[in-house]
PDB file of C-alpha atoms in Angstrom:
ATOM      1  CA  MET T   1      -0.312   0.514   0.333  1.00 95.00           C
ATOM      2  CA  ILE T   2       1.319   3.944  -0.663  1.00 98.00           C
ATOM      3  CA  LEU T   3      -0.311   6.313   1.961  1.00 98.00           C
ATOM      4  CA  ILE T   4      -0.613   9.759  -0.404  1.00 98.00           C
ATOM      5  CA  LEU T   5      -0.341  13.079   2.572  1.00 97.00           C
ATOM      6  CA  GLY T   6      -2.391  15.272   0.749  1.00 94.00           C
ATOM      7  CA  GLY T   7      -5.389  16.708  -1.245  1.00 90.00           C
ATOM      8  CA  THR T   8      -3.816  18.817  -3.418  1.00 92.00           C
ATOM      9  CA  GLY T   9      -4.561  18.524  -7.058  1.00 92.00           C
ATOM     10  CA  GLU T  10      -0.957  16.669  -8.015  1.00 95.00           C
ATOM     11  CA  ALA T  11      -2.059  13.842  -5.099  1.00 96.00           C
ATOM     12  CA  ARG T  12      -4.823  14.092  -6.981  1.00 96.00           C
ATOM     13  CA  LYS T  13      -3.700  12.613 -10.347  1.00 97.00           C
ATOM     14  CA  LEU T  14      -1.212  10.969  -8.548  1.00 98.00           C
ATOM     15  CA  ALA T  15      -4.119   8.629  -6.973  1.00 98.00           C
ATOM     16  CA  GLU T  16      -5.229   8.039 -10.521  1.00 97.00           C
ATOM     17  CA  ASP T  17      -2.750   6.810 -12.110  1.00 98.00           C
ATOM     18  CA  LEU T  18      -1.043   4.907  -9.551  1.00 98.00           C
ATOM     19  CA  THR T  19      -4.762   3.116  -9.191  1.00 97.00           C
ATOM     20  CA  ALA T  20      -4.431   2.996 -13.174  1.00 97.00           C
ATOM     21  CA  ARG T  21      -1.324   0.074 -13.230  1.00 96.00           C
ATOM     22  CA  GLU T  22      -2.633  -1.096  -9.832  1.00 96.00           C
ATOM     23  CA  VAL T  23      -1.133  -0.351  -6.836  1.00 97.00           C
ATOM     24  CA  ARG T  24      -2.647  -0.055  -3.452  1.00 97.00           C
ATOM     25  CA  VAL T  25      -3.690   3.910  -2.279  1.00 97.00           C
ATOM     26  CA  VAL T  26      -4.875   5.198   0.538  1.00 97.00           C
ATOM     27  CA  SER T  27      -5.265   8.813   0.043  1.00 97.00           C
ATOM     28  CA  SER T  28      -4.551  10.689   3.843  1.00 96.00           C
ATOM     29  CA  LEU T  29      -7.239  14.265   3.372  1.00 94.00           C
ATOM     30  CA  ALA T  30      -6.925  17.005   6.502  1.00 84.00           C
ATOM     31  CA  GLY T  31     -10.424  17.395   6.194  1.00 72.00           C
ATOM     32  CA  ARG T  32      -9.840  21.452   6.756  1.00 69.00           C
ATOM     33  CA  VAL T  33     -11.803  21.547   3.717  1.00 67.00           C
ATOM     34  CA  ALA T  34     -15.949  21.384   4.218  1.00 64.00           C
ATOM     35  CA  ARG T  35     -16.250  20.171   0.888  1.00 74.00           C
ATOM     36  CA  PRO T  36     -13.130  19.062  -0.569  1.00 78.00           C
ATOM     37  CA  ARG T  37     -12.372  17.304  -4.041  1.00 81.00           C
ATOM     38  CA  LEU T  38     -11.957  13.818  -3.214  1.00 88.00           C
ATOM     39  CA  PRO T  39      -9.567  11.379  -5.318  1.00 93.00           C
ATOM     40  CA  VAL T  40      -9.584   8.020  -6.612  1.00 92.00           C
ATOM     41  CA  GLY T  41      -8.755   4.677  -4.517  1.00 91.00           C
ATOM     42  CA  GLU T  42      -8.952   4.555  -0.919  1.00 95.00           C
ATOM     43  CA  VAL T  43      -9.105   7.926   1.033  1.00 95.00           C
ATOM     44  CA  ARG T  44      -9.173   8.980   5.096  1.00 95.00           C
ATOM     45  CA  VAL T  45      -9.878  12.205   6.370  1.00 93.00           C
ATOM     46  CA  GLY T  46      -8.768  13.402  10.255  1.00 90.00           C
ATOM     47  CA  GLY T  47      -5.031  13.617  11.283  1.00 90.00           C
ATOM     48  CA  PHE T  48      -2.835  11.224  12.622  1.00 95.00           C
ATOM     49  CA  GLY T  49      -2.146  12.135  16.632  1.00 94.00           C
ATOM     50  CA  GLY T  50       0.839  13.207  15.103  1.00 96.00           C
ATOM     51  CA  PRO T  51       4.208  11.659  14.067  1.00 97.00           C
ATOM     52  CA  GLU T  52       3.948   8.530  16.824  1.00 98.00           C
ATOM     53  CA  GLY T  53       0.525   7.923  16.160  1.00 98.00           C
ATOM     54  CA  LEU T  54       1.554   8.022  12.207  1.00 98.00           C
ATOM     55  CA  ALA T  55       3.807   6.143  12.205  1.00 98.00           C
ATOM     56  CA  ALA T  56       1.274   3.268  14.005  1.00 98.00           C
ATOM     57  CA  TRP T  57      -0.509   4.100  11.490  1.00 98.00           C
ATOM     58  CA  LEU T  58       2.414   2.830   8.766  1.00 98.00           C
ATOM     59  CA  ARG T  59       2.841  -0.171  10.594  1.00 98.00           C
ATOM     60  CA  GLU T  60      -0.722  -1.763  11.516  1.00 98.00           C
ATOM     61  CA  ASN T  61      -1.096  -0.952   7.657  1.00 97.00           C
ATOM     62  CA  ASP T  62       1.399  -2.394   6.274  1.00 96.00           C
ATOM     63  CA  VAL T  63       2.964   1.202   3.602  1.00 98.00           C
ATOM     64  CA  ALA T  64       5.454   0.506   1.877  1.00 97.00           C
ATOM     65  CA  ALA T  65       6.101   3.876   1.604  1.00 98.00           C
ATOM     66  CA  VAL T  66       4.087   7.794   1.766  1.00 98.00           C
ATOM     67  CA  VAL T  67       4.266  10.862  -0.389  1.00 98.00           C
ATOM     68  CA  ASP T  68       2.810  13.737   0.958  1.00 98.00           C
ATOM     69  CA  ALA T  69       1.666  15.807  -1.954  1.00 97.00           C
ATOM     70  CA  THR T  70      -0.094  18.784   1.446  1.00 96.00           C
ATOM     71  CA  HIS T  71       0.499  21.648   0.475  1.00 92.00           C
ATOM     72  CA  PRO T  72       3.645  23.836   0.177  1.00 94.00           C
ATOM     73  CA  PHE T  73       2.316  24.762   3.930  1.00 94.00           C
ATOM     74  CA  ALA T  74       0.968  22.426   5.494  1.00 91.00           C
ATOM     75  CA  GLU T  75       4.488  23.217   7.251  1.00 89.00           C
ATOM     76  CA  ARG T  76       3.121  20.534  10.266  1.00 92.00           C
ATOM     77  CA  ILE T  77       1.811  17.147   8.002  1.00 93.00           C
ATOM     78  CA  GLY T  78       5.493  17.697   6.930  1.00 93.00           C
ATOM     79  CA  ALA T  79       7.262  17.505   9.272  1.00 96.00           C
ATOM     80  CA  ASN T  80       4.647  14.564  11.173  1.00 96.00           C
ATOM     81  CA  ALA T  81       5.633  12.590   8.359  1.00 97.00           C
ATOM     82  CA  ALA T  82      10.117  13.311   7.703  1.00 97.00           C
ATOM     83  CA  LYS T  83       9.659  12.516  11.314  1.00 97.00           C
ATOM     84  CA  ALA T  84       6.829   8.728  10.978  1.00 98.00           C
ATOM     85  CA  ALA T  85       8.978   8.320   8.353  1.00 97.00           C
ATOM     86  CA  GLU T  86      12.214   8.450  10.107  1.00 97.00           C
ATOM     87  CA  LEU T  87      10.840   6.055  12.773  1.00 98.00           C
ATOM     88  CA  THR T  88       9.207   3.241  10.902  1.00 98.00           C
ATOM     89  CA  GLY T  89      11.967   3.309   8.560  1.00 98.00           C
ATOM     90  CA  THR T  90       9.743   3.498   5.939  1.00 98.00           C
ATOM     91  CA  PRO T  91      10.512   5.311   2.093  1.00 98.00           C
ATOM     92  CA  LEU T  92       9.206   9.205   2.182  1.00 98.00           C
ATOM     93  CA  LEU T  93       8.973  11.058  -1.307  1.00 98.00           C
ATOM     94  CA  ARG T  94       8.273  14.716  -1.433  1.00 98.00           C
ATOM     95  CA  LEU T  95       5.693  16.001  -4.092  1.00 97.00           C
ATOM     96  CA  ALA T  96       6.233  19.487  -4.172  1.00 94.00           C
ATOM     97  CA  ARG T  97       5.078  21.704  -7.827  1.00 92.00           C
ATOM     98  CA  PRO T  98       8.115  24.238  -8.099  1.00 94.00           C
ATOM     99  CA  GLY T  99       6.989  27.772  -7.106  1.00 95.00           C
ATOM    100  CA  TRP T 100       6.321  30.975  -8.954  1.00 96.00           C
ATOM    101  CA  GLN T 101       8.820  33.273 -10.339  1.00 95.00           C
ATOM    102  CA  PRO T 102       8.902  36.867 -11.550  1.00 96.00           C
ATOM    103  CA  GLY T 103       8.974  37.281 -14.833  1.00 93.00           C
ATOM    104  CA  PRO T 104      10.050  41.278 -17.076  1.00 94.00           C
ATOM    105  CA  GLY T 105       6.928  43.785 -15.586  1.00 93.00           C
ATOM    106  CA  ASP T 106       6.067  42.065 -12.436  1.00 97.00           C
ATOM    107  CA  VAL T 107       6.274  44.664  -9.301  1.00 97.00           C
ATOM    108  CA  TRP T 108       6.538  41.773  -6.692  1.00 98.00           C
ATOM    109  CA  HIS T 109       7.730  41.470  -2.633  1.00 98.00           C
ATOM    110  CA  TRP T 110       9.362  38.382  -0.569  1.00 98.00           C
ATOM    111  CA  ALA T 111       7.815  38.055   2.459  1.00 98.00           C
ATOM    112  CA  ASP T 112       9.495  35.946   5.030  1.00 98.00           C
ATOM    113  CA  ASP T 113       5.897  34.772   6.148  1.00 97.00           C
ATOM    114  CA  LEU T 114       2.497  36.928   6.451  1.00 98.00           C
ATOM    115  CA  ALA T 115       2.652  38.793   9.770  1.00 98.00           C
ATOM    116  CA  ASP T 116       5.758  39.689   7.744  1.00 98.00           C
ATOM    117  CA  ALA T 117       3.720  40.699   4.763  1.00 98.00           C
ATOM    118  CA  ALA T 118       0.981  42.881   7.092  1.00 98.00           C
ATOM    119  CA  LYS T 119       3.754  44.905   7.166  1.00 98.00           C
ATOM    120  CA  MET T 120       4.782  46.082   4.609  1.00 98.00           C
ATOM    121  CA  LEU T 121       0.749  47.128   3.216  1.00 98.00           C
ATOM    122  CA  PRO T 122       0.594  50.429   4.956  1.00 97.00           C
ATOM    123  CA  GLU T 123       3.316  51.572   2.100  1.00 97.00           C
ATOM    124  CA  LEU T 124       1.675  49.841  -0.475  1.00 98.00           C
ATOM    125  CA  GLY T 125      -2.012  50.297  -0.612  1.00 97.00           C
ATOM    126  CA  LYS T 126      -5.273  51.513   1.220  1.00 98.00           C
ATOM    127  CA  ARG T 127      -6.991  47.745  -0.687  1.00 98.00           C
ATOM    128  CA  VAL T 128      -5.684  44.699  -0.568  1.00 98.00           C
ATOM    129  CA  PHE T 129      -7.166  41.792  -3.071  1.00 98.00           C
ATOM    130  CA  LEU T 130      -5.859  39.369  -0.031  1.00 98.00           C
ATOM    131  CA  THR T 131      -6.347  35.756  -1.060  1.00 97.00           C
ATOM    132  CA  SER T 132      -3.763  33.894   1.555  1.00 96.00           C
ATOM    133  CA  GLY T 133      -6.297  31.811   2.677  1.00 92.00           C
ATOM    134  CA  ARG T 134      -8.886  31.874   5.475  1.00 92.00           C
ATOM    135  CA  GLN T 135      -5.732  30.763   7.596  1.00 89.00           C
ATOM    136  CA  GLY T 136      -4.157  33.286   8.975  1.00 92.00           C
ATOM    137  CA  LEU T 137      -6.219  35.773   8.979  1.00 97.00           C
ATOM    138  CA  ALA T 138      -5.703  37.550  12.231  1.00 97.00           C
ATOM    139  CA  ALA T 139      -2.302  38.647  10.388  1.00 98.00           C
ATOM    140  CA  PHE T 140      -3.727  41.498   9.595  1.00 98.00           C
ATOM    141  CA  ALA T 141      -6.594  42.606  11.677  1.00 98.00           C
ATOM    142  CA  HIS T 142      -5.284  45.004  12.897  1.00 97.00           C
ATOM    143  CA  LEU T 143      -4.878  46.720  10.004  1.00 98.00           C
ATOM    144  CA  ASP T 144      -8.215  49.049  10.700  1.00 97.00           C
ATOM    145  CA  ASP T 145      -7.190  51.763   7.779  1.00 97.00           C
ATOM    146  CA  LEU T 146      -6.896  48.548   4.730  1.00 98.00           C
ATOM    147  CA  TRP T 147      -9.827  47.459   3.188  1.00 98.00           C
ATOM    148  CA  PHE T 148      -9.620  44.051   2.514  1.00 98.00           C
ATOM    149  CA  LEU T 149     -10.832  41.763  -0.351  1.00 98.00           C
ATOM    150  CA  ILE T 150     -10.442  38.008   0.829  1.00 98.00           C
ATOM    151  CA  ARG T 151     -10.747  35.632  -1.051  1.00 98.00           C
ATOM    152  CA  CYS T 152     -10.787  32.085   0.251  1.00 95.00           C
ATOM    153  CA  VAL T 153     -12.914  28.519   0.122  1.00 92.00           C
ATOM    154  CA  ASP T 154     -15.151  28.256   3.108  1.00 92.00           C
ATOM    155  CA  PRO T 155     -15.634  30.432   5.057  1.00 95.00           C
ATOM    156  CA  PRO T 156     -13.322  31.971   7.826  1.00 96.00           C
ATOM    157  CA  GLY T 157     -13.469  32.848  11.505  1.00 94.00           C
ATOM    158  CA  PRO T 158     -12.870  35.451  13.831  1.00 95.00           C
ATOM    159  CA  PRO T 159     -11.035  38.544  14.042  1.00 97.00           C
ATOM    160  CA  LEU T 160     -10.916  39.679  10.693  1.00 97.00           C
ATOM    161  CA  PRO T 161     -10.470  43.097   8.578  1.00 97.00           C
ATOM    162  CA  ARG T 162     -12.322  45.437  10.836  1.00 97.00           C
ATOM    163  CA  HIS T 163     -13.217  46.192   7.109  1.00 98.00           C
ATOM    164  CA  HIS T 164     -13.374  43.973   4.205  1.00 98.00           C
ATOM    165  CA  GLU T 165     -15.839  42.141   2.110  1.00 98.00           C
ATOM    166  CA  LEU T 166     -16.014  38.725   1.551  1.00 98.00           C
ATOM    167  CA  ILE T 167     -15.755  36.536  -1.302  1.00 97.00           C
ATOM    168  CA  LEU T 168     -16.345  31.986  -1.465  1.00 96.00           C
ATOM    169  CA  ALA T 169     -14.901  31.075  -4.529  1.00 95.00           C
ATOM    170  CA  ARG T 170     -12.526  27.845  -5.397  1.00 90.00           C
ATOM    171  CA  GLY T 171      -9.780  27.881  -8.984  1.00 88.00           C
ATOM    172  CA  PRO T 172      -9.133  27.160 -11.080  1.00 91.00           C
ATOM    173  CA  TYR T 173     -10.000  30.976 -11.819  1.00 95.00           C
ATOM    174  CA  GLU T 174      -9.143  33.084 -15.359  1.00 96.00           C
ATOM    175  CA  VAL T 175      -7.825  35.851 -16.135  1.00 97.00           C
ATOM    176  CA  ALA T 176     -10.097  38.028 -17.670  1.00 97.00           C
ATOM    177  CA  ALA T 177     -12.188  37.646 -14.434  1.00 97.00           C
ATOM    178  CA  GLU T 178      -8.649  38.069 -11.547  1.00 98.00           C
ATOM    179  CA  ARG T 179      -8.239  41.412 -13.381  1.00 98.00           C
ATOM    180  CA  GLU T 180     -11.811  42.842 -12.729  1.00 98.00           C
ATOM    181  CA  LEU T 181     -10.626  42.229  -9.187  1.00 98.00           C
ATOM    182  CA  LEU T 182      -7.442  43.374  -9.201  1.00 98.00           C
ATOM    183  CA  GLY T 183      -9.116  46.973 -10.428  1.00 98.00           C
ATOM    184  CA  ARG T 184     -10.721  46.954  -8.021  1.00 98.00           C
ATOM    185  CA  VAL T 185      -7.518  47.077  -5.248  1.00 98.00           C
ATOM    186  CA  ASP T 186      -3.958  48.904  -4.818  1.00 98.00           C
ATOM    187  CA  VAL T 187      -2.526  45.485  -3.817  1.00 98.00           C
ATOM    188  CA  LEU T 188      -2.511  41.474  -4.258  1.00 98.00           C
ATOM    189  CA  VAL T 189      -1.437  39.101  -1.211  1.00 98.00           C
ATOM    190  CA  THR T 190      -0.630  35.579  -2.155  1.00 98.00           C
ATOM    191  CA  LYS T 191       1.021  32.564  -1.082  1.00 97.00           C
ATOM    192  CA  ASP T 192       3.633  30.813  -3.363  1.00 97.00           C
ATOM    193  CA  SER T 193       1.461  28.050  -3.907  1.00 94.00           C
ATOM    194  CA  GLY T 194       2.708  27.641  -7.106  1.00 95.00           C
ATOM    195  CA  GLY T 195       0.460  25.786 -10.130  1.00 88.00           C
ATOM    196  CA  GLY T 196      -1.323  27.097 -12.110  1.00 86.00           C
ATOM    197  CA  GLN T 197      -4.592  26.426 -10.121  1.00 85.00           C
ATOM    198  CA  THR T 198      -4.696  30.436  -8.693  1.00 90.00           C
ATOM    199  CA  SER T 199      -1.837  32.005 -11.201  1.00 95.00           C
ATOM    200  CA  ALA T 200      -4.219  34.049 -13.327  1.00 97.00           C
ATOM    201  CA  LYS T 201      -4.406  36.612 -10.333  1.00 97.00           C
ATOM    202  CA  LEU T 202      -0.671  36.814 -10.825  1.00 98.00           C
ATOM    203  CA  THR T 203      -0.449  37.599 -15.115  1.00 97.00           C
ATOM    204  CA  ALA T 204      -3.710  39.797 -13.805  1.00 98.00           C
ATOM    205  CA  ALA T 205      -1.395  42.093 -11.006  1.00 98.00           C
ATOM    206  CA  ARG T 206       1.816  42.397 -14.299  1.00 97.00           C
ATOM    207  CA  GLU T 207      -0.432  43.368 -16.594  1.00 97.00           C
ATOM    208  CA  LEU T 208      -2.125  46.041 -14.269  1.00 98.00           C
ATOM    209  CA  GLN T 209       1.363  46.437 -12.217  1.00 97.00           C
ATOM    210  CA  LYS T 210      -0.521  45.573  -9.995  1.00 98.00           C
ATOM    211  CA  PRO T 211       2.159  45.729  -6.784  1.00 98.00           C
ATOM    212  CA  VAL T 212       2.648  41.966  -5.542  1.00 98.00           C
ATOM    213  CA  VAL T 213       3.252  41.125  -2.142  1.00 98.00           C
ATOM    214  CA  VAL T 214       4.714  37.088  -1.923  1.00 98.00           C
ATOM    215  CA  VAL T 215       4.841  34.988   1.161  1.00 98.00           C
ATOM    216  CA  ARG T 216       7.613  32.109   1.118  1.00 98.00           C
ATOM    217  CA  ARG T 217       7.850  29.371   0.809  1.00 96.00           C
ATOM    218  CA  PRO T 218       8.243  27.682   5.187  1.00 95.00           C
ATOM    219  CA  PRO T 219      11.179  25.770   4.671  1.00 91.00           C
ATOM    220  CA  ARG T 220      10.711  21.504   5.118  1.00 90.00           C
ATOM    221  CA  PRO T 221      12.275  18.706   6.652  1.00 90.00           C
ATOM    222  CA  ALA T 222      15.086  17.426   3.825  1.00 89.00           C
ATOM    223  CA  SER T 223      14.019  14.521   1.944  1.00 92.00           C
ATOM    224  CA  GLU T 224      14.143  12.620  -1.885  1.00 96.00           C
ATOM    225  CA  THR T 225      11.848  15.018  -3.714  1.00 96.00           C
ATOM    226  CA  ALA T 226       9.789  14.761  -6.898  1.00 97.00           C
ATOM    227  CA  ALA T 227       8.440  18.251  -9.189  1.00 96.00           C
ATOM    228  CA  THR T 228       6.002  16.140 -11.468  1.00 97.00           C
ATOM    229  CA  VAL T 229       3.056  13.689 -10.913  1.00 97.00           C
ATOM    230  CA  PRO T 230       5.177  11.088 -13.478  1.00 98.00           C
ATOM    231  CA  GLU T 231       8.249  11.880 -11.923  1.00 98.00           C
ATOM    232  CA  ALA T 232       6.138  10.862  -8.132  1.00 98.00           C
ATOM    233  CA  VAL T 233       5.351   7.806 -10.260  1.00 98.00           C
ATOM    234  CA  GLU T 234       8.004   6.241 -11.120  1.00 98.00           C
ATOM    235  CA  TRP T 235       9.023   7.231  -7.249  1.00 98.00           C
ATOM    236  CA  VAL T 236       6.927   4.712  -6.783  1.00 97.00           C
ATOM    237  CA  LEU T 237       6.547   1.976  -8.889  1.00 96.00           C
ATOM    238  CA  ARG T 238      10.107   1.979  -8.484  1.00 91.00           C
ATOM    239  CA  ARG T 239       9.354  -0.137  -5.255  1.00 81.00           C
TER     240      ARG T 239
END
């Protein structure tokens, strides 16, 4: 059995490709999204109880290998997976889509985390398009002089910025629609998620010459890494 961690597009495609090759796959989702897109094959939802709990699950289910295909900012499960793999001697692969890179015409400002991004905003504009997800919005809640257009998949909990408008939507997004939203704001805030699902906002920002605050990815434990699903499939089949 192969355990795939994460509900990303790459995780779903990997589950589909491995199942088509008659490899038994169990996909584990964190359960933070109300209506997740379910992958092909067996699915479990919820945590394992830390690295020790995950290690016990790997042993009990005779898992041959683990693929961490979680979101680039899912720090905790990444650390837990690395520790559990070490405790059990289970091969671990990190499937990580490449991050975004600025191109000609982009006006990007790199931030170390959401708190760092919040510090930059007063100098960049009064109206902010916030697309960093519903977790971590508290980092912007104190900015009473700014207005936020906040986009999330599911409704966020408090605290939220005092002046805001909320959009509930799921990607992929079209450049034309993103251009219209960006026309209402001065600056865009995003995490360096990578991939094409949500990159249209970057194209629109470039066209409109809007500044973009990009939050850097957090560090991950060292492990074997694949950048694409075919690379991950090849890694699994070798085992």
